[in-house]
Short mmCIF file of C-alpha atoms and ligand atoms in Angstrom, two decimals:
data_model
loop_
_atom_site.label_atom_id
_atom_site.label_comp_id
_atom_site.label_asym_id
_atom_site.label_seq_id
_atom_site.Cartn_x
_atom_site.Cartn_y
_atom_site.Cartn_z
CA MET A 1254 6.76 18.09 -8.41
CA ILE A 1255 6.10 21.43 -8.15
CA ASP A 1256 2.88 23.53 -9.13
CA ALA A 1257 4.01 27.16 -8.81
CA LEU A 1258 0.41 28.34 -9.66
CA PRO A 1259 -2.29 26.68 -7.45
CA ALA A 1260 -5.76 27.62 -8.32
CA ARG A 1261 -6.27 27.93 -4.82
CA GLY A 1262 -3.29 29.65 -2.39
CA VAL A 1263 -1.56 27.17 -0.46
CA PRO A 1264 -0.84 27.97 3.58
CA ALA A 1265 2.86 29.62 4.66
CA GLU A 1266 4.13 27.20 6.69
CA GLN A 1267 2.93 24.82 3.66
CA VAL A 1268 5.26 26.99 1.33
CA LEU A 1269 7.99 26.88 3.41
CA ALA A 1270 7.99 23.04 4.96
CA GLU A 1271 7.91 22.27 0.69
CA LEU A 1272 10.40 24.61 0.48
CA ARG A 1273 12.62 22.85 2.94
CA ARG A 1274 11.92 19.33 2.07
CA LEU A 1275 13.49 20.14 -2.06
CA ARG A 1276 16.43 22.07 -0.30
CA GLU A 1277 16.89 18.67 0.74
CA SER A 1278 18.27 16.82 -1.86
CA ASP A 1279 21.32 19.97 -2.42
CA LEU A 1280 24.52 19.80 -1.50
CA PRO A 1281 25.29 20.85 1.97
CA THR A 1282 26.16 24.54 2.41
CA HIS A 1283 26.80 24.74 5.85
CA GLY A 1284 29.64 22.33 7.55
CA GLY A 1285 32.40 22.92 6.37
CA ARG A 1286 32.42 19.95 3.79
CA LEU A 1287 31.22 21.30 0.42
CA PHE A 1288 34.88 23.53 -1.35
CA ALA A 1289 32.98 25.43 -4.01
CA TYR A 1290 29.90 27.32 -4.27
CA VAL A 1291 29.51 28.36 -0.86
CA TYR A 1292 31.07 30.18 1.30
CA ASP A 1293 30.58 29.36 4.70
CA SER A 1294 31.61 31.55 8.58
CA ASP A 1295 29.94 29.48 11.20
CA VAL A 1296 29.05 32.16 13.27
CA ALA A 1297 26.10 31.90 15.00
CA GLY A 1298 23.45 34.39 14.04
CA LEU A 1299 25.71 35.87 11.34
CA ASP A 1300 22.92 33.77 8.83
CA GLU A 1301 20.21 35.26 10.65
CA LEU A 1302 21.17 38.55 10.74
CA ALA A 1303 21.72 38.89 7.27
CA LEU A 1304 18.52 37.72 5.89
CA ARG A 1305 16.78 40.12 8.78
CA ALA A 1306 18.72 43.40 6.87
CA TYR A 1307 17.66 41.23 4.16
CA ASP A 1308 14.09 41.62 5.33
CA ILE A 1309 13.89 45.12 5.58
CA SER A 1310 15.80 46.43 2.48
CA ALA A 1311 14.08 44.45 -0.44
CA HIS A 1312 11.65 45.93 -1.38
CA VAL A 1313 13.72 49.41 -2.21
CA ASN A 1314 15.33 49.62 -5.69
CA GLY A 1315 18.13 50.87 -6.18
CA LEU A 1316 16.85 52.61 -9.48
CA ASP A 1317 17.35 55.40 -8.53
CA PRO A 1318 19.76 56.58 -4.67
CA THR A 1319 17.76 59.76 -5.08
CA ALA A 1320 14.19 58.15 -4.06
CA PHE A 1321 15.77 55.42 -1.98
CA PRO A 1322 19.27 57.48 -0.17
CA SER A 1323 19.19 54.27 2.34
CA LEU A 1324 20.10 52.19 -0.42
CA LEU A 1325 22.96 55.12 -1.42
CA ALA A 1326 24.20 55.21 1.70
CA MET A 1327 24.63 52.13 1.82
CA GLU A 1328 26.98 51.15 -0.75
CA ASN A 1329 29.06 53.89 -0.64
CA ALA A 1330 29.84 52.66 2.66
CA LEU A 1331 30.56 49.31 1.31
CA VAL A 1332 32.43 50.44 -1.16
CA ALA A 1333 34.61 52.53 1.12
CA ALA A 1334 34.93 49.96 3.29
CA ALA A 1335 36.50 47.26 0.32
CA GLY A 1336 38.53 50.33 -1.11
CA SER A 1337 40.38 51.10 2.00
CA ARG A 1338 41.00 47.41 2.51
CA LEU A 1339 42.69 47.05 -1.10
CA GLY A 1340 45.26 50.44 -0.41
CA GLY A 1341 42.76 53.58 -1.45
CA GLY A 1342 41.29 56.41 -0.29
CA PRO A 1343 41.84 59.28 2.59
CA GLY A 1344 46.09 59.24 3.40
CA THR A 1345 46.41 56.88 0.86
CA THR A 1346 48.38 57.27 -2.70
CA ALA A 1347 44.99 56.66 -4.62
CA PRO A 1348 42.53 58.68 -2.09
CA ALA A 1349 40.05 59.52 -5.22
CA VAL A 1350 39.10 55.48 -5.36
CA VAL A 1351 35.03 55.30 -6.29
CA GLY A 1352 33.16 52.45 -6.96
CA SER A 1353 29.79 50.75 -7.62
CA VAL A 1354 28.19 47.00 -6.05
CA THR A 1355 27.14 45.08 -8.54
CA SER A 1356 25.62 41.43 -8.23
CA GLY A 1357 28.36 39.71 -8.47
CA GLY A 1358 32.23 38.94 -9.73
CA THR A 1359 30.87 38.29 -13.26
CA GLU A 1360 28.89 42.04 -13.56
CA SER A 1361 31.61 43.38 -12.10
CA LEU A 1362 34.44 41.78 -14.99
CA LEU A 1363 31.44 42.89 -17.20
CA LEU A 1364 31.68 46.23 -16.32
CA ALA A 1365 35.15 46.77 -16.07
CA VAL A 1366 35.73 45.96 -19.56
CA LYS A 1367 33.30 47.85 -20.82
CA ALA A 1368 34.69 51.04 -19.16
CA ALA A 1369 38.29 50.34 -20.43
CA ARG A 1370 36.10 49.83 -23.81
CA ASP A 1371 34.49 52.92 -24.02
CA ALA A 1372 37.09 54.60 -22.96
CA ALA A 1373 39.57 54.01 -25.72
CA THR A 1374 39.47 55.17 -29.35
CA THR A 1375 40.01 52.13 -31.24
CA ARG A 1376 37.46 50.67 -32.81
CA SER A 1377 38.87 46.77 -32.28
CA PRO A 1378 38.68 46.74 -28.84
CA ARG A 1379 41.42 43.47 -27.52
CA ILE A 1380 42.06 42.31 -23.53
CA VAL A 1381 44.73 40.66 -22.63
CA VAL A 1382 44.38 37.82 -19.90
CA PRO A 1383 46.62 35.04 -18.82
CA SER A 1384 45.20 31.51 -19.34
CA THR A 1385 44.26 31.55 -15.87
CA ALA A 1386 41.97 34.09 -15.49
CA HIS A 1387 38.30 33.73 -14.71
CA ALA A 1388 35.32 32.62 -17.33
CA ALA A 1389 34.23 35.83 -16.95
CA PHE A 1390 36.64 38.12 -18.38
CA ALA A 1391 35.97 35.60 -21.68
CA LYS A 1392 32.08 35.74 -21.04
CA ALA A 1393 33.32 39.91 -21.01
CA ALA A 1394 34.41 40.07 -24.32
CA HIS A 1395 32.00 37.64 -25.82
CA TYR A 1396 29.37 39.84 -24.72
CA LEU A 1397 30.19 43.55 -25.30
CA ARG A 1398 32.83 42.12 -28.76
CA VAL A 1399 35.52 42.85 -27.28
CA GLU A 1400 39.00 40.19 -28.32
CA LEU A 1401 40.14 38.16 -25.87
CA ASP A 1402 43.64 37.39 -26.19
CA VAL A 1403 45.26 34.63 -23.98
CA VAL A 1404 48.83 34.30 -22.43
CA PRO A 1405 49.98 30.96 -21.30
CA VAL A 1406 51.05 31.44 -17.54
CA GLY A 1407 54.23 29.69 -16.81
CA ALA A 1408 55.59 26.61 -15.16
CA ASP A 1409 54.56 28.30 -11.85
CA LEU A 1410 50.94 28.95 -12.85
CA ARG A 1411 51.35 32.48 -12.95
CA ALA A 1412 51.02 35.50 -15.24
CA ASP A 1413 53.96 35.37 -18.06
CA VAL A 1414 54.99 38.99 -17.53
CA ALA A 1415 56.97 38.59 -20.87
CA ALA A 1416 54.50 37.35 -22.78
CA THR A 1417 51.65 39.65 -21.98
CA ALA A 1418 54.53 42.82 -22.57
CA ASP A 1419 54.45 40.68 -26.64
CA ARG A 1420 50.51 40.58 -26.40
CA ILE A 1421 49.72 44.03 -25.82
CA GLY A 1422 49.47 46.91 -28.86
CA PRO A 1423 47.65 49.32 -29.90
CA ASP A 1424 43.91 48.32 -29.63
CA THR A 1425 44.48 46.79 -26.38
CA VAL A 1426 42.20 48.44 -23.66
CA LEU A 1427 42.43 46.31 -20.75
CA VAL A 1428 45.16 44.26 -18.89
CA VAL A 1429 44.57 41.48 -15.90
CA GLY A 1430 45.65 39.66 -13.71
CA SER A 1431 44.17 37.53 -10.64
CA ALA A 1432 45.09 37.86 -7.12
CA PRO A 1433 43.96 34.84 -6.97
CA SER A 1434 43.31 32.79 -9.69
CA TYR A 1435 39.83 30.79 -8.90
CA ALA A 1436 41.85 27.59 -10.15
CA HIS A 1437 44.70 27.45 -8.51
CA GLY A 1438 44.50 29.96 -6.16
CA VAL A 1439 47.53 31.43 -7.72
CA ILE A 1440 48.33 34.91 -7.35
CA ASP A 1441 49.69 36.37 -10.37
CA PRO A 1442 52.59 38.93 -10.95
CA ILE A 1443 50.34 42.51 -9.84
CA SER A 1444 53.24 45.00 -9.69
CA GLU A 1445 54.57 43.92 -12.65
CA LEU A 1446 51.62 43.41 -15.22
CA ALA A 1447 50.99 47.56 -13.55
CA ALA A 1448 53.83 48.89 -14.49
CA LEU A 1449 53.84 46.89 -17.93
CA ALA A 1450 50.22 48.32 -18.31
CA GLN A 1451 50.91 51.60 -17.13
CA GLU A 1452 54.54 52.36 -19.54
CA ARG A 1453 51.43 51.28 -22.37
CA GLY A 1454 48.89 53.75 -21.39
CA VAL A 1455 46.73 50.82 -21.04
CA ARG A 1456 43.92 50.38 -17.68
CA PHE A 1457 44.79 47.25 -15.40
CA HIS A 1458 42.67 44.97 -13.46
CA VAL A 1459 42.97 43.13 -10.72
CA ASP A 1460 40.67 40.09 -10.67
CA GLY A 1461 40.02 40.22 -7.30
CA CYS A 1462 36.74 38.98 -6.54
CA PHE A 1463 37.55 35.81 -4.68
CA GLY A 1464 40.21 36.47 -2.30
CA GLY A 1465 40.54 40.18 -2.25
CA TRP A 1466 38.45 40.48 0.47
CA VAL A 1467 40.66 37.62 3.17
CA MET A 1468 43.95 38.24 1.64
CA PRO A 1469 45.10 41.63 3.54
CA TYR A 1470 43.80 39.81 6.39
CA LEU A 1471 46.09 36.66 5.98
CA ARG A 1472 48.89 38.95 5.60
CA ASP A 1473 48.60 40.04 8.56
CA LEU A 1474 48.89 36.79 9.87
CA GLY A 1475 51.90 37.18 8.26
CA ALA A 1476 51.59 35.33 5.09
CA ASP A 1477 53.46 35.88 2.05
CA ILE A 1478 51.45 38.08 0.19
CA PRO A 1479 53.04 40.41 -1.88
CA PRO A 1480 50.73 43.68 -2.83
CA PHE A 1481 48.16 43.90 -5.63
CA GLY A 1482 45.88 46.66 -4.70
CA PHE A 1483 46.11 50.21 -5.10
CA GLU A 1484 49.04 50.73 -3.38
CA VAL A 1485 50.64 49.45 -6.70
CA PRO A 1486 50.96 52.06 -9.44
CA GLY A 1487 49.28 51.47 -12.60
CA VAL A 1488 46.13 49.52 -11.28
CA THR A 1489 43.53 51.23 -12.19
CA SER A 1490 40.78 49.32 -11.35
CA ILE A 1491 40.36 45.89 -8.54
CA SER A 1492 37.06 43.94 -8.16
CA VAL A 1493 36.15 42.07 -4.62
CA ASP A 1494 33.23 39.78 -4.03
CA LEU A 1495 31.21 41.02 -1.00
CA HIS A 1496 29.52 37.34 -1.69
CA LYS A 1497 32.43 35.11 -1.52
CA TYR A 1498 35.25 35.63 1.71
CA ALA A 1499 33.47 38.88 3.23
CA TYR A 1500 30.57 35.71 3.83
CA ALA A 1501 27.32 37.76 3.11
CA PRO A 1502 25.16 36.22 1.02
CA LYS A 1503 25.20 36.16 -3.20
CA GLY A 1504 24.27 39.08 -4.57
CA VAL A 1505 26.84 41.77 -3.90
CA SER A 1506 30.11 42.34 -5.64
CA VAL A 1507 32.40 46.15 -5.38
CA LEU A 1508 34.19 47.79 -9.00
CA LEU A 1509 36.45 49.86 -7.58
CA HIS A 1510 38.41 52.56 -9.97
CA ARG A 1511 41.58 54.40 -8.89
CA ASP A 1512 39.21 57.42 -10.08
CA ALA A 1513 35.68 59.11 -11.24
CA GLU A 1514 37.14 59.70 -14.69
CA LEU A 1515 38.08 55.83 -14.84
CA ARG A 1516 34.47 55.08 -13.46
CA LEU A 1517 32.46 57.39 -15.85
CA PRO A 1518 32.93 54.70 -19.56
CA GLN A 1519 31.51 52.51 -16.76
CA TYR A 1520 27.94 54.16 -17.01
CA PHE A 1521 24.87 53.32 -19.05
CA ALA A 1522 22.52 56.49 -19.76
CA TYR A 1523 19.66 56.95 -22.40
CA ALA A 1524 16.75 60.06 -22.06
CA GLY A 1525 15.89 59.52 -25.47
CA TRP A 1526 12.89 57.82 -24.71
CA PRO A 1527 9.18 59.15 -23.65
CA GLY A 1528 9.90 57.74 -19.83
CA TYR A 1529 12.94 58.97 -17.16
CA THR A 1530 15.98 59.36 -17.90
CA MET A 1531 17.58 56.08 -16.99
CA ILE A 1532 21.25 55.93 -15.83
CA ASN A 1533 22.66 53.02 -14.35
CA PRO A 1534 26.26 51.73 -13.64
CA VAL A 1535 25.79 48.50 -13.62
CA VAL A 1536 24.09 46.01 -16.00
CA SER A 1537 20.58 45.53 -14.17
CA SER A 1538 18.21 48.19 -13.71
CA THR A 1539 15.42 47.77 -10.86
CA ARG A 1540 17.74 45.84 -8.38
CA SER A 1541 16.94 44.41 -5.23
CA GLY A 1542 18.58 46.39 -1.29
CA GLY A 1543 18.38 42.94 0.32
CA PRO A 1544 21.99 41.91 -0.31
CA ILE A 1545 23.28 45.51 -0.17
CA ALA A 1546 21.63 45.71 3.39
CA ALA A 1547 22.66 41.88 3.65
CA ALA A 1548 26.36 42.66 2.88
CA LEU A 1549 26.49 45.79 4.67
CA ALA A 1550 24.34 44.00 8.45
CA THR A 1551 27.42 40.86 7.66
CA LEU A 1552 30.03 43.57 7.12
CA ARG A 1553 29.64 45.88 10.17
CA HIS A 1554 28.70 42.83 12.58
CA LEU A 1555 31.79 41.01 11.94
CA GLY A 1556 34.05 44.12 11.80
CA GLY A 1557 37.78 44.05 11.74
CA ASP A 1558 38.11 41.57 14.33
CA GLY A 1559 35.91 39.15 12.93
CA TYR A 1560 37.50 39.36 9.53
CA ARG A 1561 40.95 38.72 11.76
CA ALA A 1562 39.40 35.79 13.10
CA LEU A 1563 37.74 33.79 10.23
CA ALA A 1564 41.68 34.55 8.25
CA THR A 1565 42.77 32.32 11.08
CA LYS A 1566 40.32 30.01 10.80
CA THR A 1567 40.70 29.93 7.24
CA GLN A 1568 45.09 29.96 7.77
CA GLU A 1569 44.35 27.13 9.94
CA ALA A 1570 42.47 25.08 7.65
CA VAL A 1571 44.66 25.15 4.64
CA GLU A 1572 47.40 24.19 6.56
CA ILE A 1573 45.45 20.92 8.13
CA LEU A 1574 44.18 20.44 4.64
CA ALA A 1575 47.20 20.81 2.39
CA SER A 1576 49.08 18.86 5.11
CA ALA A 1577 46.70 15.91 4.89
CA VAL A 1578 47.34 15.97 0.51
CA THR A 1579 51.37 16.10 1.36
CA GLU A 1580 51.58 13.16 3.84
CA THR A 1581 48.98 11.33 1.24
CA PRO A 1582 50.69 9.02 -1.13
CA GLY A 1583 49.41 9.38 -4.44
CA VAL A 1584 48.07 12.59 -4.27
CA ARG A 1585 50.05 15.85 -4.04
CA LEU A 1586 49.50 19.85 -3.77
CA TYR A 1587 49.51 21.03 -7.58
CA ALA A 1588 49.77 24.90 -6.50
CA PRO A 1589 50.76 26.56 -3.05
CA PRO A 1590 47.66 26.66 -1.10
CA VAL A 1591 46.74 30.58 0.08
CA ILE A 1592 42.91 29.50 -0.03
CA VAL A 1593 42.59 26.97 -2.47
CA VAL A 1594 43.72 23.33 -1.58
CA CYS A 1595 44.85 22.26 -5.05
CA LEU A 1596 44.94 18.72 -5.72
CA ALA A 1597 46.81 16.78 -8.55
CA THR A 1598 46.74 12.74 -8.68
CA ASP A 1599 49.27 9.72 -9.08
CA PRO A 1600 48.38 8.18 -12.43
CA ASP A 1601 47.41 5.28 -11.30
CA VAL A 1602 44.46 8.14 -9.28
CA ASP A 1603 42.02 8.70 -11.45
CA PRO A 1604 41.05 11.99 -10.29
CA PHE A 1605 37.35 11.93 -10.83
CA VAL A 1606 37.51 9.02 -9.28
CA LEU A 1607 38.71 10.40 -5.76
CA ALA A 1608 36.12 13.01 -6.27
CA ASP A 1609 33.01 10.81 -5.96
CA GLU A 1610 34.70 8.66 -3.42
CA LEU A 1611 35.72 11.37 -1.58
CA ALA A 1612 31.88 13.12 -2.33
CA ALA A 1613 30.76 9.30 -0.91
CA LEU A 1614 32.35 9.85 2.18
CA GLY A 1615 30.25 13.37 2.55
CA TRP A 1616 34.14 15.86 1.48
CA HIS A 1617 32.63 17.46 -2.04
CA THR A 1618 35.14 18.96 -4.05
CA GLN A 1619 35.00 20.67 -7.41
CA PRO A 1620 36.88 18.51 -10.27
CA GLN A 1621 38.59 20.41 -12.91
CA MET A 1622 39.35 19.11 -15.93
CA ALA A 1623 42.81 19.06 -18.38
CA TYR A 1624 43.41 22.28 -19.86
CA GLY A 1625 46.14 22.67 -22.20
CA GLN A 1626 49.36 21.16 -20.88
CA LEU A 1627 47.38 21.54 -17.21
CA PRO A 1628 46.29 18.37 -16.12
CA PRO A 1629 42.91 17.63 -14.21
CA THR A 1630 43.44 18.32 -10.64
CA ILE A 1631 40.91 18.34 -7.68
CA HIS A 1632 39.97 22.04 -6.29
CA LEU A 1633 39.41 22.68 -2.30
CA THR A 1634 38.27 26.69 -2.31
CA VAL A 1635 38.74 26.22 1.89
CA THR A 1636 36.54 28.33 4.27
CA ALA A 1637 36.68 29.82 7.94
CA ALA A 1638 33.49 27.01 8.77
CA VAL A 1639 36.48 24.25 7.65
CA ARG A 1640 38.37 25.15 10.46
CA ALA A 1641 35.98 22.64 12.65
CA THR A 1642 35.94 19.46 10.01
CA ALA A 1643 40.17 20.05 8.91
CA THR A 1644 41.21 17.30 11.13
CA ASP A 1645 39.17 14.44 9.40
CA PHE A 1646 39.82 15.22 5.88
CA ALA A 1647 43.69 13.19 6.26
CA ALA A 1648 42.32 9.58 6.88
CA ASP A 1649 39.47 9.85 4.23
CA LEU A 1650 41.70 11.38 1.85
CA ALA A 1651 43.97 8.63 2.62
CA ALA A 1652 40.26 5.89 2.67
CA ALA A 1653 39.79 8.00 -0.52
CA VAL A 1654 42.97 7.46 -2.75
CA THR A 1655 42.74 3.85 -1.94
CA ALA A 1656 39.32 2.99 -2.69
CA THR A 1657 39.89 4.51 -6.12
CA ARG A 1658 43.14 2.63 -6.86
CA LYS A 1659 41.35 0.13 -6.12
CA ARG A 1660 38.16 0.61 -9.04
CA GLY A 1661 41.07 2.23 -11.09
CA PRO A 1662 40.12 4.67 -13.88
CA ILE A 1663 36.92 5.20 -15.68
CA PRO A 1664 36.89 2.95 -18.59
CA LEU A 1665 35.66 5.75 -21.25
CA PRO A 1666 32.57 4.79 -23.43
CA PRO A 1667 32.82 5.28 -26.79
CA LEU A 1668 29.86 7.67 -26.54
CA LEU A 1669 32.29 11.09 -27.96
CA GLY A 1670 33.09 9.04 -31.38
CA ASP A 1671 33.31 11.71 -34.19
CA LEU A 1672 30.99 14.02 -32.65
CA THR A 1673 31.74 17.72 -33.34
CA PRO A 1674 30.07 20.38 -31.78
CA GLU A 1675 27.42 21.55 -34.62
CA MET A 1676 26.03 17.69 -34.35
CA ILE A 1677 24.46 18.34 -30.67
CA THR A 1678 20.49 18.00 -30.59
CA PRO A 1679 18.32 17.98 -28.28
CA ASP A 1680 17.61 14.13 -29.15
CA LEU A 1681 20.99 12.98 -29.39
CA ILE A 1682 21.50 15.35 -25.70
CA GLY A 1683 18.90 12.97 -24.48
CA GLY A 1684 20.40 10.01 -25.96
CA LEU A 1685 23.22 10.73 -24.15
CA ALA A 1686 21.90 11.53 -21.11
CA LEU A 1687 20.16 7.75 -20.84
CA GLN A 1688 23.12 5.60 -22.11
CA LEU A 1689 24.95 8.14 -18.92
CA GLY A 1690 22.31 7.12 -16.19
CA LEU A 1691 21.78 11.05 -15.86
CA GLU A 1692 18.36 11.27 -14.91
CA PRO A 1693 17.21 15.15 -15.50
CA GLY A 1694 16.67 16.49 -11.99
CA ALA A 1695 17.93 13.83 -9.94
CA PRO A 1696 19.93 14.64 -6.25
CA PRO A 1697 24.14 14.59 -7.04
CA GLY A 1698 25.65 11.37 -7.32
CA PRO A 1699 28.87 9.52 -8.63
CA MET A 1700 29.78 11.83 -12.10
CA ALA A 1701 33.09 10.25 -12.68
CA ALA A 1702 32.23 8.55 -15.55
CA VAL A 1703 30.42 12.24 -17.01
CA ASN A 1704 33.30 13.98 -16.19
CA SER A 1705 36.23 11.11 -17.96
CA LEU A 1706 33.88 11.46 -20.64
CA LEU A 1707 34.16 15.53 -21.06
CA ASN A 1708 37.81 15.84 -19.60
CA VAL A 1709 38.79 13.67 -22.98
CA ALA A 1710 35.95 15.72 -25.48
CA PRO A 1711 38.50 19.42 -26.75
CA PRO A 1712 37.05 22.52 -25.55
CA ALA A 1713 34.40 23.49 -27.87
CA LEU A 1714 32.66 20.63 -28.08
CA ARG A 1715 32.49 19.74 -24.38
CA GLU A 1716 31.06 24.35 -24.58
CA ALA A 1717 28.33 22.59 -26.90
CA LEU A 1718 27.23 18.83 -24.09
CA LEU A 1719 26.99 20.89 -21.79
CA THR A 1720 24.85 23.57 -22.80
CA GLY A 1721 23.19 20.83 -24.67
CA PHE A 1722 22.53 19.18 -20.99
CA LEU A 1723 21.64 21.96 -18.68
CA SER A 1724 18.85 23.07 -21.37
CA LEU A 1725 17.54 19.71 -20.89
CA LEU A 1726 16.67 20.30 -17.31
CA GLN A 1727 16.00 23.40 -17.91
CA ARG A 1728 12.18 22.85 -18.90
CA PRO A 1729 9.42 24.38 -17.86
CA SER A 1730 7.08 21.60 -15.30
CA TRP A 1731 3.72 21.26 -16.43
C1 PLP B 1126 33.71 33.78 -8.10
C2 PLP B 1126 34.56 34.24 -9.35
C3 PLP B 1126 34.43 35.22 -10.13
C4 PLP B 1126 32.98 35.33 -10.63
O1 PLP B 1126 31.75 35.62 -10.04
P1 PLP B 1126 30.66 35.63 -9.65
O2 PLP B 1126 30.29 36.07 -8.39
O3 PLP B 1126 31.00 34.26 -9.54
O4 PLP B 1126 30.07 35.87 -10.66
C5 PLP B 1126 35.25 36.22 -10.93
N1 PLP B 1126 37.02 35.96 -10.81
C6 PLP B 1126 37.40 34.83 -9.93
C7 PLP B 1126 38.81 34.89 -9.51
C8 PLP B 1126 36.53 34.36 -8.96
O5 PLP B 1126 37.16 33.84 -8.43
#
């Protein structure tokens, strides 16, 4: 238990030692063996540089760029860098691209939806997204009271253009495509979707949060990456997370618009109170300059040649992991690997047990539950650091599959019965957690039992169960 407010202050070195000890129970953020949550460049000194940059600007407040022009200059530089990587800026067909630095992909998407909603005149705004679009669009729709029209993807996991055309109506304010999707790493038919949206006079957002930064480099290396930036007519906005494949510390994404007029409804302005007139381009008002300075330092230090080298390592790591999957009986690639290696399993190989077996061997993957017609899969986000460990994967994957077959699927405890989301109470969740041996605050352990249970729960029940469980974890440590 941590006492955040001891009666007598604790010496600095002791506080840091305590923090280091706490971190020991986390998954390893470095070392190329965690395939979600973290993006590791494995470039010596890069983390230290970012932290020193963070330190310089930590107390600067992005609330007012006229008071802190350093932050404005850094943001404008990051937007220029992202814009020019994605088909905008001087000498392109989208010379007027503008943008904002946000705290992350979710905020970028929220703001793209807000701008589209507020630019439109309809009183019942709707957005059309492929079923593989990131959950942040559902969150944006929920927060902003916009209806979400979800269009099932085709057998190739790409957005279905004809079905999208059918769903665009008079109240549609935004159409969305991913480049690529998070779950499978698949690139939607951006040109076709954008043309469709343009024809109907609707905004079109490219969610490049995940791979928007690295894919142009992969294309330069010869990968078959179709155009997805502002060079594509009809693309009105693009999001790209710098805290993913630009390898900046967490808290930085960029939302780009084709021109300043498209961005205007993104702002919130309020002069109707006795304090300062508040003009916010993003959700936060007070915000630290730390993440922005850290991102700028990361980009400038790596430079084009650095990112090219990191893209090469990533591409090699993807190829090595993908052939390990192809060559291991019992598992197969579920989607063409670009930056994600997504694998599906044979019926006698339980994917949730396999994820546990891989974790026991030190490979921390991300199991994905069944969704509609799509089976459960295992997701690996591959970053540059994986290049150093990739060649060890094949043998461990084969061993994990063998162990998984031997264990067989997890027998499902009849815990859920006729449970409905309305029946979930804190007491019920507490009882379930006990039966499943889930201890609040314990380090991550075998999850197959929990995952198998959640996998058969309808989405609304899964949401309620996990919300209840998170609420159980998030209790003050008196
Ligand atoms: C990560 C991601 C997001 C959300 O970004 P956060 O930074 O986690 O808020 C949105 N879209 C895609 C495709 C992503 O991969």
